[in-house]
PDB file of C-alpha atoms in Angstrom:
ATOM      1  CA  MET A 237      40.353 -11.452  19.432  1.00 68.00           C
ATOM      2  CA  THR A 238      40.614 -11.377  23.345  1.00 74.00           C
ATOM      3  CA  THR A 239      37.535 -12.287  25.496  1.00 68.00           C
ATOM      4  CA  GLU A 240      37.084  -8.517  26.910  1.00 71.00           C
ATOM      5  CA  GLN A 241      36.793  -7.560  22.980  1.00 62.00           C
ATOM      6  CA  LEU A 242      34.071 -10.123  22.241  1.00 58.00           C
ATOM      7  CA  ARG A 243      32.236  -8.972  25.311  1.00 61.00           C
ATOM      8  CA  GLY A 244      32.513  -5.633  24.260  1.00 65.00           C
ATOM      9  CA  MET A 245      31.096  -6.785  20.621  1.00 58.00           C
ATOM     10  CA  ALA A 246      28.262  -8.503  21.902  1.00 57.00           C
ATOM     11  CA  ASP A 247      27.229  -5.670  24.260  1.00 56.00           C
ATOM     12  CA  GLU A 248      27.260  -3.085  21.526  1.00 63.00           C
ATOM     13  CA  ALA A 249      25.149  -5.679  19.611  1.00 56.00           C
ATOM     14  CA  PHE A 250      22.778  -6.126  22.365  1.00 50.00           C
ATOM     15  CA  VAL A 251      22.334  -2.383  22.644  1.00 51.00           C
ATOM     16  CA  GLU A 252      21.677  -2.139  18.961  1.00 59.00           C
ATOM     17  CA  ILE A 253      19.255  -4.918  19.233  1.00 52.00           C
ATOM     18  CA  LEU A 254      17.682  -3.351  22.128  1.00 49.00           C
ATOM     19  CA  ALA A 255      17.515   0.399  20.272  1.00 45.00           C
ATOM     20  CA  GLN A 256      15.844  -1.047  17.298  1.00 51.00           C
ATOM     21  CA  ARG A 257      13.284  -2.818  19.264  1.00 50.00           C
ATOM     22  CA  VAL A 258      12.400   0.574  21.142  1.00 43.00           C
ATOM     23  CA  VAL A 259      12.304   2.622  17.927  1.00 47.00           C
ATOM     24  CA  GLU A 260       9.990  -0.089  16.326  1.00 47.00           C
ATOM     25  CA  LYS A 261       7.763   0.085  19.599  1.00 47.00           C
ATOM     26  CA  LEU A 262       7.907   3.907  19.048  1.00 56.00           C
ATOM     27  CA  LEU A 263       6.849   3.933  15.860  1.00 51.00           C
ATOM     28  CA  ALA A 264       3.866   1.596  16.282  1.00 56.00           C
ATOM     29  CA  ARG A 265       2.591   3.747  19.057  1.00 62.00           C
ATOM     30  CA  GLN A 266       3.131   6.435  16.509  1.00 65.00           C
ATOM     31  CA  LYS A 267       0.825   4.595  14.017  1.00 92.00           C
ATOM     32  CA  GLN A 268      -2.039   4.031  16.374  1.00 93.00           C
ATOM     33  CA  ALA A 269      -3.977   6.910  15.155  1.00 95.00           C
ATOM     34  CA  LEU A 270      -7.324   8.979  16.475  1.00 95.00           C
ATOM     35  CA  VAL A 271      -9.084   9.711  13.536  1.00 96.00           C
ATOM     36  CA  VAL A 272     -11.258  12.655  12.986  1.00 96.00           C
ATOM     37  CA  TYR A 273     -13.899  13.080  10.363  1.00 96.00           C
ATOM     38  CA  THR A 274     -16.235  16.321  10.036  1.00 95.00           C
ATOM     39  CA  GLY A 275     -19.021  16.780   7.638  1.00 93.00           C
ATOM     40  CA  SER A 276     -17.587  17.468   4.588  1.00 94.00           C
ATOM     41  CA  ASN A 277     -16.836  15.243   1.112  1.00 95.00           C
ATOM     42  CA  ILE A 278     -14.875  17.193  -0.744  1.00 96.00           C
ATOM     43  CA  GLY A 279     -11.919  15.185  -1.934  1.00 94.00           C
ATOM     44  CA  GLU A 280     -13.718  12.154   0.211  1.00 94.00           C
ATOM     45  CA  ALA A 281     -12.663   9.584  -2.275  1.00 95.00           C
ATOM     46  CA  ALA A 282      -9.083  10.426  -2.286  1.00 96.00           C
ATOM     47  CA  ALA A 283      -8.708  11.001   1.426  1.00 97.00           C
ATOM     48  CA  LEU A 284     -10.228   7.589   1.881  1.00 97.00           C
ATOM     49  CA  GLU A 285      -7.575   5.948  -0.611  1.00 97.00           C
ATOM     50  CA  ALA A 286      -4.742   7.699   1.190  1.00 97.00           C
ATOM     51  CA  MET A 287      -6.075   6.061   4.598  1.00 97.00           C
ATOM     52  CA  GLY A 288      -6.552   2.730   3.023  1.00 97.00           C
ATOM     53  CA  ARG A 289      -2.720   2.791   2.024  1.00 96.00           C
ATOM     54  CA  LEU A 290      -1.773   4.152   5.410  1.00 96.00           C
ATOM     55  CA  ARG A 291      -3.624   1.141   7.050  1.00 95.00           C
ATOM     56  CA  GLY A 292      -1.265  -1.034   4.333  1.00 94.00           C
ATOM     57  CA  GLU A 293       1.615   0.605   5.962  1.00 93.00           C
ATOM     58  CA  GLY A 294       0.866  -0.491   9.544  1.00 93.00           C
ATOM     59  CA  PHE A 295      -1.507   2.350  10.953  1.00 95.00           C
ATOM     60  CA  THR A 296      -4.585   1.324  12.985  1.00 95.00           C
ATOM     61  CA  PHE A 297      -7.410   3.519  13.548  1.00 96.00           C
ATOM     62  CA  ARG A 298      -9.823   4.568  16.034  1.00 94.00           C
ATOM     63  CA  VAL A 299     -12.609   6.999  14.209  1.00 95.00           C
ATOM     64  CA  LEU A 300     -14.787   9.825  16.109  1.00 95.00           C
ATOM     65  CA  LEU A 301     -17.444  10.533  13.634  1.00 95.00           C
ATOM     66  CA  SER A 302     -19.139  14.277  13.997  1.00 93.00           C
ATOM     67  CA  ARG A 303     -22.594  14.083  13.745  1.00 92.00           C
ATOM     68  CA  GLY A 304     -22.908  15.672  10.143  1.00 93.00           C
ATOM     69  CA  ALA A 305     -19.991  13.382   9.012  1.00 95.00           C
ATOM     70  CA  SER A 306     -22.139  10.379  10.091  1.00 94.00           C
ATOM     71  CA  GLY A 307     -25.205  11.506   8.099  1.00 94.00           C
ATOM     72  CA  LEU A 308     -23.117  12.741   4.942  1.00 94.00           C
ATOM     73  CA  LEU A 309     -20.252   9.949   4.707  1.00 94.00           C
ATOM     74  CA  ASP A 310     -20.550   6.584   3.904  1.00 94.00           C
ATOM     75  CA  VAL A 311     -19.963   5.014   7.238  1.00 95.00           C
ATOM     76  CA  GLU A 312     -20.267   1.462   6.487  1.00 95.00           C
ATOM     77  CA  ARG A 313     -17.521   1.857   3.266  1.00 95.00           C
ATOM     78  CA  LEU A 314     -15.260   3.876   6.016  1.00 95.00           C
ATOM     79  CA  ARG A 315     -15.295   0.702   8.327  1.00 96.00           C
ATOM     80  CA  SER A 316     -14.653  -1.349   5.298  1.00 96.00           C
ATOM     81  CA  VAL A 317     -11.462   0.528   4.203  1.00 97.00           C
ATOM     82  CA  LEU A 318     -10.184   1.603   7.621  1.00 96.00           C
ATOM     83  CA  GLU A 319     -11.023  -1.836   9.650  1.00 96.00           C
ATOM     84  CA  PRO A 320     -11.219   0.815  12.715  1.00 95.00           C
ATOM     85  CA  GLU A 321     -10.520  -1.000  16.400  1.00 92.00           C
ATOM     86  CA  LYS A 322     -13.377   1.485  17.202  1.00 92.00           C
ATOM     87  CA  LEU A 323     -16.051   4.112  15.620  1.00 93.00           C
ATOM     88  CA  TRP A 324     -17.533   6.771  17.484  1.00 92.00           C
ATOM     89  CA  VAL A 325     -20.278   9.227  16.342  1.00 92.00           C
ATOM     90  CA  GLU A 326     -19.904  12.169  18.377  1.00 85.00           C
ATOM     91  CA  THR A 327     -18.592  11.300  21.692  1.00 76.00           C
ATOM     92  CA  PRO A 328     -15.172   9.216  21.876  1.00 66.00           C
ATOM     93  CA  GLU A 329     -14.504   7.025  24.638  1.00 62.00           C
ATOM     94  CA  ALA A 330     -10.904   7.277  25.122  1.00 57.00           C
ATOM     95  CA  LEU A 331      -9.270  10.593  25.746  1.00 69.00           C
ATOM     96  CA  THR A 332      -7.049  12.379  23.172  1.00 78.00           C
ATOM     97  CA  ALA A 333      -3.873  12.104  25.276  1.00 82.00           C
ATOM     98  CA  ARG A 334      -3.859   8.102  24.619  1.00 87.00           C
ATOM     99  CA  TYR A 335      -2.967   8.614  21.029  1.00 91.00           C
ATOM    100  CA  ASP A 336       0.486  10.436  19.550  1.00 92.00           C
ATOM    101  CA  THR A 337      -1.226  11.082  16.077  1.00 95.00           C
ATOM    102  CA  ILE A 338      -4.831  12.337  15.067  1.00 96.00           C
ATOM    103  CA  LEU A 339      -5.573  12.653  11.393  1.00 97.00           C
ATOM    104  CA  VAL A 340      -8.275  14.177  10.139  1.00 98.00           C
ATOM    105  CA  PRO A 341      -9.550  13.337   6.817  1.00 97.00           C
ATOM    106  CA  ALA A 342     -12.510  15.869   6.421  1.00 95.00           C
ATOM    107  CA  MET A 343     -12.675  19.107   8.111  1.00 96.00           C
ATOM    108  CA  THR A 344     -15.429  21.619   7.643  1.00 97.00           C
ATOM    109  CA  VAL A 345     -15.241  25.287   7.173  1.00 97.00           C
ATOM    110  CA  HIS A 346     -17.412  25.250  10.719  1.00 96.00           C
ATOM    111  CA  THR A 347     -14.855  22.978  12.785  1.00 97.00           C
ATOM    112  CA  ALA A 348     -11.677  25.123  10.965  1.00 98.00           C
ATOM    113  CA  ALA A 349     -13.178  28.050  12.190  1.00 98.00           C
ATOM    114  CA  HIS A 350     -13.698  27.115  15.845  1.00 97.00           C
ATOM    115  CA  VAL A 351     -10.028  25.179  16.307  1.00 98.00           C
ATOM    116  CA  ALA A 352      -8.506  28.604  14.901  1.00 98.00           C
ATOM    117  CA  ALA A 353     -10.926  30.360  17.511  1.00 98.00           C
ATOM    118  CA  CYS A 354      -9.762  27.963  20.237  1.00 97.00           C
ATOM    119  CA  MET A 355     -13.114  26.800  20.871  1.00 96.00           C
ATOM    120  CA  ALA A 356     -13.742  23.331  22.042  1.00 92.00           C
ATOM    121  CA  ASP A 357     -17.746  23.446  21.971  1.00 90.00           C
ATOM    122  CA  THR A 358     -18.278  20.394  19.793  1.00 91.00           C
ATOM    123  CA  PRO A 359     -16.555  16.734  20.086  1.00 91.00           C
ATOM    124  CA  ALA A 360     -14.409  17.168  16.741  1.00 93.00           C
ATOM    125  CA  SER A 361     -13.205  20.425  17.482  1.00 94.00           C
ATOM    126  CA  ALA A 362     -12.078  19.517  21.076  1.00 93.00           C
ATOM    127  CA  VAL A 363     -10.168  16.666  20.113  1.00 93.00           C
ATOM    128  CA  ILE A 364      -8.489  18.511  17.353  1.00 95.00           C
ATOM    129  CA  LEU A 365      -7.546  21.322  19.702  1.00 95.00           C
ATOM    130  CA  ASP A 366      -6.793  19.120  22.164  1.00 94.00           C
ATOM    131  CA  GLY A 367      -4.321  17.350  20.367  1.00 95.00           C
ATOM    132  CA  LEU A 368      -2.627  20.741  19.044  1.00 96.00           C
ATOM    133  CA  MET A 369      -2.136  21.651  22.770  1.00 95.00           C
ATOM    134  CA  ARG A 370      -0.645  18.407  23.525  1.00 94.00           C
ATOM    135  CA  GLY A 371       1.723  18.838  20.557  1.00 94.00           C
ATOM    136  CA  LYS A 372       0.466  15.885  18.856  1.00 94.00           C
ATOM    137  CA  ASN A 373       0.624  15.101  15.358  1.00 95.00           C
ATOM    138  CA  VAL A 374      -2.093  16.347  13.787  1.00 97.00           C
ATOM    139  CA  VAL A 375      -2.251  16.162  10.239  1.00 98.00           C
ATOM    140  CA  VAL A 376      -5.536  17.764   8.538  1.00 98.00           C
ATOM    141  CA  ASN A 377      -6.873  17.282   5.029  1.00 98.00           C
ATOM    142  CA  ILE A 378      -7.986  21.045   4.183  1.00 97.00           C
ATOM    143  CA  ASP A 379     -10.354  19.951   0.989  1.00 97.00           C
ATOM    144  CA  GLY A 380     -13.437  20.390   2.596  1.00 96.00           C
ATOM    145  CA  CYS A 381     -12.434  23.884   4.481  1.00 96.00           C
ATOM    146  CA  CYS A 382     -10.559  25.776   1.838  1.00 96.00           C
ATOM    147  CA  PRO A 383     -12.197  28.548  -0.069  1.00 96.00           C
ATOM    148  CA  ASP A 384     -10.035  27.843  -3.040  1.00 95.00           C
ATOM    149  CA  HIS A 385     -10.983  24.354  -3.799  1.00 95.00           C
ATOM    150  CA  ALA A 386     -12.266  24.185  -7.294  1.00 94.00           C
ATOM    151  CA  GLU A 387     -15.046  21.785  -6.200  1.00 95.00           C
ATOM    152  CA  ARG A 388     -16.496  24.807  -3.972  1.00 93.00           C
ATOM    153  CA  LEU A 389     -17.304  26.574  -6.906  1.00 89.00           C
ATOM    154  CA  LYS A 390     -18.765  23.787  -8.932  1.00 93.00           C
ATOM    155  CA  ARG A 391     -21.315  23.662  -6.070  1.00 93.00           C
ATOM    156  CA  GLY A 392     -22.391  26.860  -6.006  1.00 93.00           C
ATOM    157  CA  PHE A 393     -19.940  28.851  -3.732  1.00 92.00           C
ATOM    158  CA  HIS A 394     -19.154  32.345  -4.972  1.00 92.00           C
ATOM    159  CA  MET A 395     -17.675  34.123  -2.381  1.00 94.00           C
ATOM    160  CA  ALA A 396     -16.402  37.658  -1.725  1.00 96.00           C
ATOM    161  CA  GLU A 397     -12.522  37.972  -1.876  1.00 97.00           C
ATOM    162  CA  PRO A 398     -12.529  39.608   1.962  1.00 98.00           C
ATOM    163  CA  LEU A 399     -14.436  36.546   3.003  1.00 97.00           C
ATOM    164  CA  LYS A 400     -12.191  34.364   1.150  1.00 97.00           C
ATOM    165  CA  GLN A 401      -9.286  35.617   2.936  1.00 98.00           C
ATOM    166  CA  ALA A 402     -10.966  35.252   6.560  1.00 98.00           C
ATOM    167  CA  LEU A 403     -11.012  31.426   5.665  1.00 98.00           C
ATOM    168  CA  ARG A 404      -7.678  31.162   4.336  1.00 98.00           C
ATOM    169  CA  ASN A 405      -6.482  32.937   7.641  1.00 98.00           C
ATOM    170  CA  ASN A 406      -8.183  30.277   9.762  1.00 98.00           C
ATOM    171  CA  LEU A 407      -6.055  27.659   7.909  1.00 98.00           C
ATOM    172  CA  GLU A 408      -2.794  29.713   8.127  1.00 98.00           C
ATOM    173  CA  THR A 409      -3.686  29.577  12.016  1.00 98.00           C
ATOM    174  CA  LEU A 410      -4.170  26.198  12.402  1.00 98.00           C
ATOM    175  CA  ARG A 411      -0.565  25.970  11.092  1.00 98.00           C
ATOM    176  CA  SER A 412       0.712  28.467  13.143  1.00 98.00           C
ATOM    177  CA  PHE A 413      -0.550  26.229  15.765  1.00 98.00           C
ATOM    178  CA  GLY A 414       1.383  22.998  14.738  1.00 97.00           C
ATOM    179  CA  ALA A 415      -1.260  21.472  12.235  1.00 98.00           C
ATOM    180  CA  ARG A 416       0.156  19.609   9.238  1.00 97.00           C
ATOM    181  CA  LEU A 417      -2.134  20.497   6.522  1.00 98.00           C
ATOM    182  CA  THR A 418      -2.596  18.877   3.344  1.00 97.00           C
ATOM    183  CA  THR A 419      -4.601  17.991   0.910  1.00 97.00           C
ATOM    184  CA  SER A 420      -6.432  14.597   0.178  1.00 96.00           C
ATOM    185  CA  GLY A 421      -3.715  13.760  -2.304  1.00 95.00           C
ATOM    186  CA  GLY A 422      -0.851  14.547  -0.072  1.00 96.00           C
ATOM    187  CA  LEU A 423      -2.805  13.272   3.007  1.00 97.00           C
ATOM    188  CA  TYR A 424      -0.730   9.526   3.026  1.00 96.00           C
ATOM    189  CA  ASP A 425       2.822  11.344   2.265  1.00 96.00           C
ATOM    190  CA  LYS A 426       2.238  13.732   4.857  1.00 96.00           C
ATOM    191  CA  ALA A 427       1.081  11.164   7.479  1.00 96.00           C
ATOM    192  CA  LEU A 428       4.141   8.987   7.143  1.00 94.00           C
ATOM    193  CA  ARG A 429       6.218  11.800   7.314  1.00 93.00           C
ATOM    194  CA  ALA A 430       4.751  13.318  10.413  1.00 93.00           C
ATOM    195  CA  VAL A 431       5.171   9.850  12.164  1.00 91.00           C
ATOM    196  CA  GLY A 432       8.640   9.337  10.680  1.00 84.00           C
ATOM    197  CA  GLY A 433       9.363  12.923  12.397  1.00 58.00           C
ATOM    198  CA  ALA A 434       8.007  12.211  15.801  1.00 52.00           C
ATOM    199  CA  GLN A 435       9.820   9.038  16.084  1.00 47.00           C
ATOM    200  CA  ALA A 436      13.200  10.807  15.081  1.00 41.00           C
ATOM    201  CA  ARG A 437      12.427  13.446  17.832  1.00 39.00           C
ATOM    202  CA  THR A 438      11.751  10.735  20.531  1.00 41.00           C
ATOM    203  CA  ALA A 439      14.458   8.759  19.707  1.00 43.00           C
ATOM    204  CA  ALA A 440      17.111  11.570  19.478  1.00 40.00           C
ATOM    205  CA  PRO A 441      17.956  11.960  23.387  1.00 40.00           C
ATOM    206  CA  ALA A 442      18.803   8.468  23.417  1.00 37.00           C
ATOM    207  CA  ALA A 443      21.340   8.713  20.560  1.00 35.00           C
ATOM    208  CA  ARG A 444      23.601  11.332  22.041  1.00 33.00           C
TER     209      ARG A 444
END
């Protein structure tokens, strides 16, 4: 093997190592998630378990709680499982632009309706809508805002079909805006796929 061939092999190995490091850094950035909780506890236990599993996969969290969520959810339990680097109630100290991934483990009917109507009139809806407008990875657990969830009927909600359809339409609007909708049981897989897809999109130009 000639010196030129050896040099060529060394250059290829260097490029591969550099590319791998770039991919790892991009993935780490995608896993720095801004988490938005609104005031719903339907599917809470399963969603929190999924979030804990994501933390085990290397995700780090900064958490924004709506005022309703801070009164309804067990905030200390959230701190224990998520180990957030920061936790805010109502007003985040950081801009949405700093995060590539926004996870919404609990979304209320109220917030879903406001985001679907492009109303950024609460901190939670503002963050979620801004994330969608910026093309971020926005993953939403719809258990708390789906009119067809079995728990809603158990809690005494007996809605007319046109009202149910209106709420379903809000969710379809969120999907059309680019939100990745899931249930608490699918939150873990959906978040991992969102990050993987974003990583592939980012790395694609360099692979050509």
